[in-house]
Short mmCIF file of C-alpha atoms and ligand atoms in Angstrom, two decimals:
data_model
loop_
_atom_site.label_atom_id
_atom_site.label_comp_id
_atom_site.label_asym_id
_atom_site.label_seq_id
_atom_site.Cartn_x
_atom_site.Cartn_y
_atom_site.Cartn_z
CA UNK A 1 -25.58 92.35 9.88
CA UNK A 2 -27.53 90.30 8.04
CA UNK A 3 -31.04 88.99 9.95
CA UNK A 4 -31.55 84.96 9.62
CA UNK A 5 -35.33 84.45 9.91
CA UNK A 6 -36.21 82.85 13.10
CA UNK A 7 -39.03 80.44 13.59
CA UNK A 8 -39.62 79.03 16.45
CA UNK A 9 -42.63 76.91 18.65
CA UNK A 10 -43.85 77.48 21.32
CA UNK A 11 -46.16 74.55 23.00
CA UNK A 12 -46.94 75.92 26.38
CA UNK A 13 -48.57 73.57 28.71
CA UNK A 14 -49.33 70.87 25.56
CA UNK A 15 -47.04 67.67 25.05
CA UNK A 16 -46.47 64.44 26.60
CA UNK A 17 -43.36 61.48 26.09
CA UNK A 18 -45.37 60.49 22.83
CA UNK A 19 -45.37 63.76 21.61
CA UNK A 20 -41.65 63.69 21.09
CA UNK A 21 -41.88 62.14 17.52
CA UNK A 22 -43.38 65.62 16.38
CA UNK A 23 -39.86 66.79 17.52
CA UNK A 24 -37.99 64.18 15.40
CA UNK A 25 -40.29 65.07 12.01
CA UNK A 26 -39.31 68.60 12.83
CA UNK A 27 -35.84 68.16 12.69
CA UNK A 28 -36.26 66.42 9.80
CA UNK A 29 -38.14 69.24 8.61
CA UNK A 30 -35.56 72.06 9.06
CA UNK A 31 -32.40 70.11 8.20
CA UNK A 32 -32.45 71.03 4.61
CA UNK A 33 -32.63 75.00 5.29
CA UNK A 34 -30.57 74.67 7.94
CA UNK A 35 -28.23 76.63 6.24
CA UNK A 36 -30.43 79.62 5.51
CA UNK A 37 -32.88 80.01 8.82
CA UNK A 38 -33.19 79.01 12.36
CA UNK A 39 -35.79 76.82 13.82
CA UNK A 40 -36.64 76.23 17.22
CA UNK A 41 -38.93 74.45 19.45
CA UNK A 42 -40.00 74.93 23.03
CA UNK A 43 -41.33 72.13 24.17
CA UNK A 44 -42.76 71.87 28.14
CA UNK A 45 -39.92 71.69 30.67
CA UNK A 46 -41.00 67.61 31.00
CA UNK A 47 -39.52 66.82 27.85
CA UNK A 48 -36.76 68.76 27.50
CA UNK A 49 -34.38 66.34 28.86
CA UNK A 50 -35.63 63.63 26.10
CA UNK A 51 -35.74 66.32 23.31
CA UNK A 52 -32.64 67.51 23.46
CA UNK A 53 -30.57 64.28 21.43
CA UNK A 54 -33.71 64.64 19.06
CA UNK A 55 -32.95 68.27 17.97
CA UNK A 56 -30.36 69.18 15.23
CA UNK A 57 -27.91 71.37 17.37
CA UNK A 58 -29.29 75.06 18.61
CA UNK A 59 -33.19 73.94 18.13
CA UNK A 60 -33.91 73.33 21.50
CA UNK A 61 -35.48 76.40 23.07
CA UNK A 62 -37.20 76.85 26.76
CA UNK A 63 -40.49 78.70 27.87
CA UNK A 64 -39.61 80.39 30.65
CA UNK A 65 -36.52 80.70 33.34
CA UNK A 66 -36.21 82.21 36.63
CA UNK A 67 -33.96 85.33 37.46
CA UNK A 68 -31.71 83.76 39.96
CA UNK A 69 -28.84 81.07 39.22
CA UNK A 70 -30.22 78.48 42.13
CA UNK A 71 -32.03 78.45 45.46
CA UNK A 72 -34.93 77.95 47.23
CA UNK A 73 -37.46 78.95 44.79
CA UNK A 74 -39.87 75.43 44.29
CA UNK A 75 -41.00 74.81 41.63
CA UNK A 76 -38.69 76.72 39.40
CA UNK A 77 -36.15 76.35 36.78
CA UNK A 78 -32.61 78.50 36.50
CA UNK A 79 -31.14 79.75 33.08
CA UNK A 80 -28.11 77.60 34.08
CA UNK A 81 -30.20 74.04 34.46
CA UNK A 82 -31.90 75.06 31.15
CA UNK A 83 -28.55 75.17 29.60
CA UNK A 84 -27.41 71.53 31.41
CA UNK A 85 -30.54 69.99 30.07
CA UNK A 86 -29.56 71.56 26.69
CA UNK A 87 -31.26 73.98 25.47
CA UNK A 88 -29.81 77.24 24.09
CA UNK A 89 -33.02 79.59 23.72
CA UNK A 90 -35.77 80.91 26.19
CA UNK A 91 -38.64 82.58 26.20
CA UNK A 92 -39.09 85.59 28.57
CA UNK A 93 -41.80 87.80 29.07
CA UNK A 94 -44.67 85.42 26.85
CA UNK A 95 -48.21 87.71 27.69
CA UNK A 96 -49.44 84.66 29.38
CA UNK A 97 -46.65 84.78 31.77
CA UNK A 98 -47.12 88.20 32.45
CA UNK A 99 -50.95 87.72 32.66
CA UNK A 100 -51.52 84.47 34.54
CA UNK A 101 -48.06 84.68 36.62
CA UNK A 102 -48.06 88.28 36.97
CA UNK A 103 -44.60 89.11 36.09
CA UNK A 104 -43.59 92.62 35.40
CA UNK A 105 -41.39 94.26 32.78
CA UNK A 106 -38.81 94.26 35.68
CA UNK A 107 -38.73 90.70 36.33
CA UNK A 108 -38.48 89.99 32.50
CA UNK A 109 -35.95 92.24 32.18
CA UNK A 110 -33.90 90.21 35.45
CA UNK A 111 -35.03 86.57 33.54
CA UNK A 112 -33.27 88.08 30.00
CA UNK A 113 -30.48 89.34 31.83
CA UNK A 114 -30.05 85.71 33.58
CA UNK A 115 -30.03 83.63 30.34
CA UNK A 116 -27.55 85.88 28.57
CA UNK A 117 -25.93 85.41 31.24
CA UNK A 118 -26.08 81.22 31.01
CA UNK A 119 -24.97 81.66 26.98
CA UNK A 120 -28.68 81.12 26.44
CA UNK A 121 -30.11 83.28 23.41
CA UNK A 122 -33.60 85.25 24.44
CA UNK A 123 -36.78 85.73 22.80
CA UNK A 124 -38.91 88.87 24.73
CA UNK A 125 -42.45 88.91 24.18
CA UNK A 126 -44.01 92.46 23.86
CA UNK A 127 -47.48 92.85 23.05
CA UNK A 128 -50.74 95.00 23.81
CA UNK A 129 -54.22 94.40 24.76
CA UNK A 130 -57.36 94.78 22.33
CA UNK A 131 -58.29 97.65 24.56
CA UNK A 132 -55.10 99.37 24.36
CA UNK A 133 -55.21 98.68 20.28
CA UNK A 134 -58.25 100.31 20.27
CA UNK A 135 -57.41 103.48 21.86
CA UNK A 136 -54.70 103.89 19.63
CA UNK A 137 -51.92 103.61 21.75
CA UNK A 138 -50.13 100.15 20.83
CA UNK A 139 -47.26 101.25 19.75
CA UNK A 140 -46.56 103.38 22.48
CA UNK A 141 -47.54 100.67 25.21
CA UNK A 142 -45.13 98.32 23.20
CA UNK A 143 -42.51 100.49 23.31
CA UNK A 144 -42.74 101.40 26.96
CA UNK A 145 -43.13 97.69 27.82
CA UNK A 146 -39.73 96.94 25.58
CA UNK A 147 -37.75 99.47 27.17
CA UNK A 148 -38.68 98.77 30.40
CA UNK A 149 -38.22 94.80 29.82
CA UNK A 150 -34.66 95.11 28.24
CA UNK A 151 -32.15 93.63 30.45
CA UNK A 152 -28.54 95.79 30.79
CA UNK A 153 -26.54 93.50 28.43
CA UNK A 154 -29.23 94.40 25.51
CA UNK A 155 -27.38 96.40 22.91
CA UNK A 156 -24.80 93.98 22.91
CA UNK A 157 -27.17 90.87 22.79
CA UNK A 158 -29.26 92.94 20.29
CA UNK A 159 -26.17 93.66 17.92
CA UNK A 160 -24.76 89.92 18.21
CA UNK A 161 -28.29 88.27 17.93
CA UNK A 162 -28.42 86.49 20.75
CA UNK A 163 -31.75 88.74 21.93
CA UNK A 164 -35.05 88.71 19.41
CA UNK A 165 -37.90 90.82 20.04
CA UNK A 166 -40.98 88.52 19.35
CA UNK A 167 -44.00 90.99 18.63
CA UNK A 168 -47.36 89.21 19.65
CA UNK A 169 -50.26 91.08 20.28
CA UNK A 170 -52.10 89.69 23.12
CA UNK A 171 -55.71 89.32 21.28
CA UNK A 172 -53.99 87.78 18.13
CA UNK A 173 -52.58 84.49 20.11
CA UNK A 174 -54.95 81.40 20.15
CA UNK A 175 -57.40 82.99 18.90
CA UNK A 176 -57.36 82.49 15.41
CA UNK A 177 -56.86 86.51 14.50
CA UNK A 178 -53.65 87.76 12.84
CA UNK A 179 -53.03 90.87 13.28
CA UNK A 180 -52.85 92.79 9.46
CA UNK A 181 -49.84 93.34 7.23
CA UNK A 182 -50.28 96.65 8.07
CA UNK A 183 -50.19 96.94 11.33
CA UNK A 184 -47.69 94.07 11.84
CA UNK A 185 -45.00 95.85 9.49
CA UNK A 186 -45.75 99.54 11.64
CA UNK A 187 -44.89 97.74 14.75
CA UNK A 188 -41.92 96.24 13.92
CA UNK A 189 -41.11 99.20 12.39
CA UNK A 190 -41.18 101.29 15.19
CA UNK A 191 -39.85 98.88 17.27
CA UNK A 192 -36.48 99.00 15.08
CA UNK A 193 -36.47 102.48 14.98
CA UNK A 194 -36.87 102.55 19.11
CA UNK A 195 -33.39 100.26 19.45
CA UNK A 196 -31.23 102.17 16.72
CA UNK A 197 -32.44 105.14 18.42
CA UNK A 198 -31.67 103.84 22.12
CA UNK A 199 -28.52 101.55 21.02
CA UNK A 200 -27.16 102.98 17.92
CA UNK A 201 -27.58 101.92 13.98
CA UNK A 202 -25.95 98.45 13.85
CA UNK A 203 -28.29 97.34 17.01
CA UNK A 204 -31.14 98.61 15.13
CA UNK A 205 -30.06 96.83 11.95
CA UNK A 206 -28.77 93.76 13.35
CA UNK A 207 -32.37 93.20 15.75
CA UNK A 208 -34.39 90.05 14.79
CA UNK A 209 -38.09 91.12 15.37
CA UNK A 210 -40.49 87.83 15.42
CA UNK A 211 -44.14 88.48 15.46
CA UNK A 212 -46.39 86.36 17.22
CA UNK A 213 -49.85 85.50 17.07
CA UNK A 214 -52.37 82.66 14.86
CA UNK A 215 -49.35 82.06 12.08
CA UNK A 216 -50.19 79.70 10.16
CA UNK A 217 -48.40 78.11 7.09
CA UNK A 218 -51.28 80.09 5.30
CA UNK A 219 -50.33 83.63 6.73
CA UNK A 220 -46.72 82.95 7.39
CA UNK A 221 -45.91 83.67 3.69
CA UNK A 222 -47.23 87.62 3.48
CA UNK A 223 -46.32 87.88 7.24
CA UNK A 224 -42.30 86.95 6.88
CA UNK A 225 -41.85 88.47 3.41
CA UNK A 226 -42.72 91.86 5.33
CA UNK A 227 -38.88 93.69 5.88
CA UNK A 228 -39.18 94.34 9.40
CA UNK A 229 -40.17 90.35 9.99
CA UNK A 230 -37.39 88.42 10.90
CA UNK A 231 -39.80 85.44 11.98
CA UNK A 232 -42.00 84.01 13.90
CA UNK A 233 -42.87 82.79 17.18
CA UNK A 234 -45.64 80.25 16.52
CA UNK A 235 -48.01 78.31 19.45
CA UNK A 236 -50.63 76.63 17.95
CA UNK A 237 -49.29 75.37 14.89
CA UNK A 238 -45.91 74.14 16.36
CA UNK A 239 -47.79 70.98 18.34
CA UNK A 240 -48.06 69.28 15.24
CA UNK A 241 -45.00 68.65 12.92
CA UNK A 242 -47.14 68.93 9.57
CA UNK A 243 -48.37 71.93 10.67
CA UNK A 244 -45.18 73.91 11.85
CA UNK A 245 -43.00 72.23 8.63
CA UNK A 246 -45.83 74.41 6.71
CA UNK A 247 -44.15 77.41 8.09
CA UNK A 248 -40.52 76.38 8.20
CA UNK A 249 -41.29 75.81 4.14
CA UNK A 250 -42.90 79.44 3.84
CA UNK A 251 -39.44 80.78 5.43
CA UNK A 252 -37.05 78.59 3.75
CA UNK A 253 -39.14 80.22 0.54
CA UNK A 254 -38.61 83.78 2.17
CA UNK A 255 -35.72 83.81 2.98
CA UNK A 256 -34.70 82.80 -0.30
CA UNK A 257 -35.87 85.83 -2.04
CA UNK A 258 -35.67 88.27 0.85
CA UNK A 259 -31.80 87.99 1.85
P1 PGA B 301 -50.57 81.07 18.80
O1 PGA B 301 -49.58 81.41 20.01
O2 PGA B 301 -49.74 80.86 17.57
O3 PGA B 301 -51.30 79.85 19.24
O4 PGA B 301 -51.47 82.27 18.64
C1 PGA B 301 -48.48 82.26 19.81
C2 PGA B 301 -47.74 82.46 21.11
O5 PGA B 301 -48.38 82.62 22.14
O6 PGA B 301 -46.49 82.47 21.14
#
């Protein structure tokens, strides 16, 4: 199956009702690839209500949802009231998330399997620590942390693209450092190898891995063109519209070449 790069934004706790004109440059922005990658943007839950007649349609993603369908859990936000507001992609399992909320692979893995669930498309964040890096066990943390954050429906969300893998390593986000070529195209890599190996061939082939972590439109060139990049999932540089139609360019360009 062929593999669409992905890129999409992620603005975490940034954005107010006059931010929402960065939304409306980038749709402008992607409309003339539209036909050869996918771009989304995650705005804060605040807007998402007002973004949604901005976006072109499918470029409306989510941050975060919570495993059940409704209740009496304040504060949070179901998979199905994501999809009302309309938006079609979420986030689950973003390091911050997992640091600052303290979720666990388990409660990613019941947050993926609720969006699939509400016809929303996921994006799982894996990623390791500096320390972990250093001791040479990343790819082996990673790997754990996938397996033990895939919901049940994966393979077939895997093989019909509805669930990305989005690759960030936890001291490459906000802080300016990209992880290298290298190490970006082992990763991915391996973590293809780990689906076609747990889900069969076609999963393996068919899995869009994003990485994660300082892209820029300056590194998202050599970072996409890798083969086992499928696109990215970008925080920083998606506030800004100028900044994040630098990358959607560098993919359009890609993608061109690469598929
Ligand atoms: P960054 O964030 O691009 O600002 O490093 C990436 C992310 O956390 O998704």
């Amino acid at each position: 199956m062929k593999r669409r790069l992905l890129i999409a934004g992620n603005w975490k706790m940034n954005g107010l009702s006059s931010d929402l004109v960065e939304i409306d440059a980038m749709a402008l922005a992607a409309a003339p690839f539209a036909d050869h990658i996918d771009v989304v943007v995650c705005p804060p839950a605040t807007l998402l209500m007002a973004a949604a007649p901005r976006c072109a349609v499918g470029m409306l993603g989510a941050q975060d949802c919570h495993h059940a369908e409704k209740g009496a859990f304040t504060g949070a936000i179901s998979a199905p009231q994501l999809r009302d507001a309309g938006v079609r992609h979420v986030i689950v399992g973003h390091s911050e998330r997992r640091q600052y909320c303290g979720e666990t692979d388990a409660m990613v893995a019941a947050k993926a399997a609720a969006a699939l669930g509400a016809g929303l498309s996921v994006m799982l964040c894996v990623g390791e620590t500096l320390p972990v890096r250093d001791a040479g066990m990343a790819e082996a943390f990673v790997l754990d942390q996938l397996a033990a954050s895939l919901p049940d429906a994966a393979a077939m969300a895997i093989t019909d693209q509805t669930l990305a893998v989005a690759y960030e390593p936890r001291w490459a986000i906000g802080t300016g450092r990209t992880a290298s070529t290298d190490d970006v195209a082992a990763m991915h890599q391996a973590i293809r190898r780990f689906i076609a190996d747990r889900f069969g061939a076609p999963a393996g082939e068919a899995l869009r891995i994003l990485y994660g972590g300082s892209v820029t439109g300056e590194t998202a060139p050599s970072l996409l063109a890798l083969d086992d990049v499928d696109g990215a999932l970008v925080g920083g540089a998606s506030l800004l519209a100028t900044s994040f139609a630098a990358i959607i360019a560098a993919a359009a360009k890609v993608a061109a070449v690469k598929r």
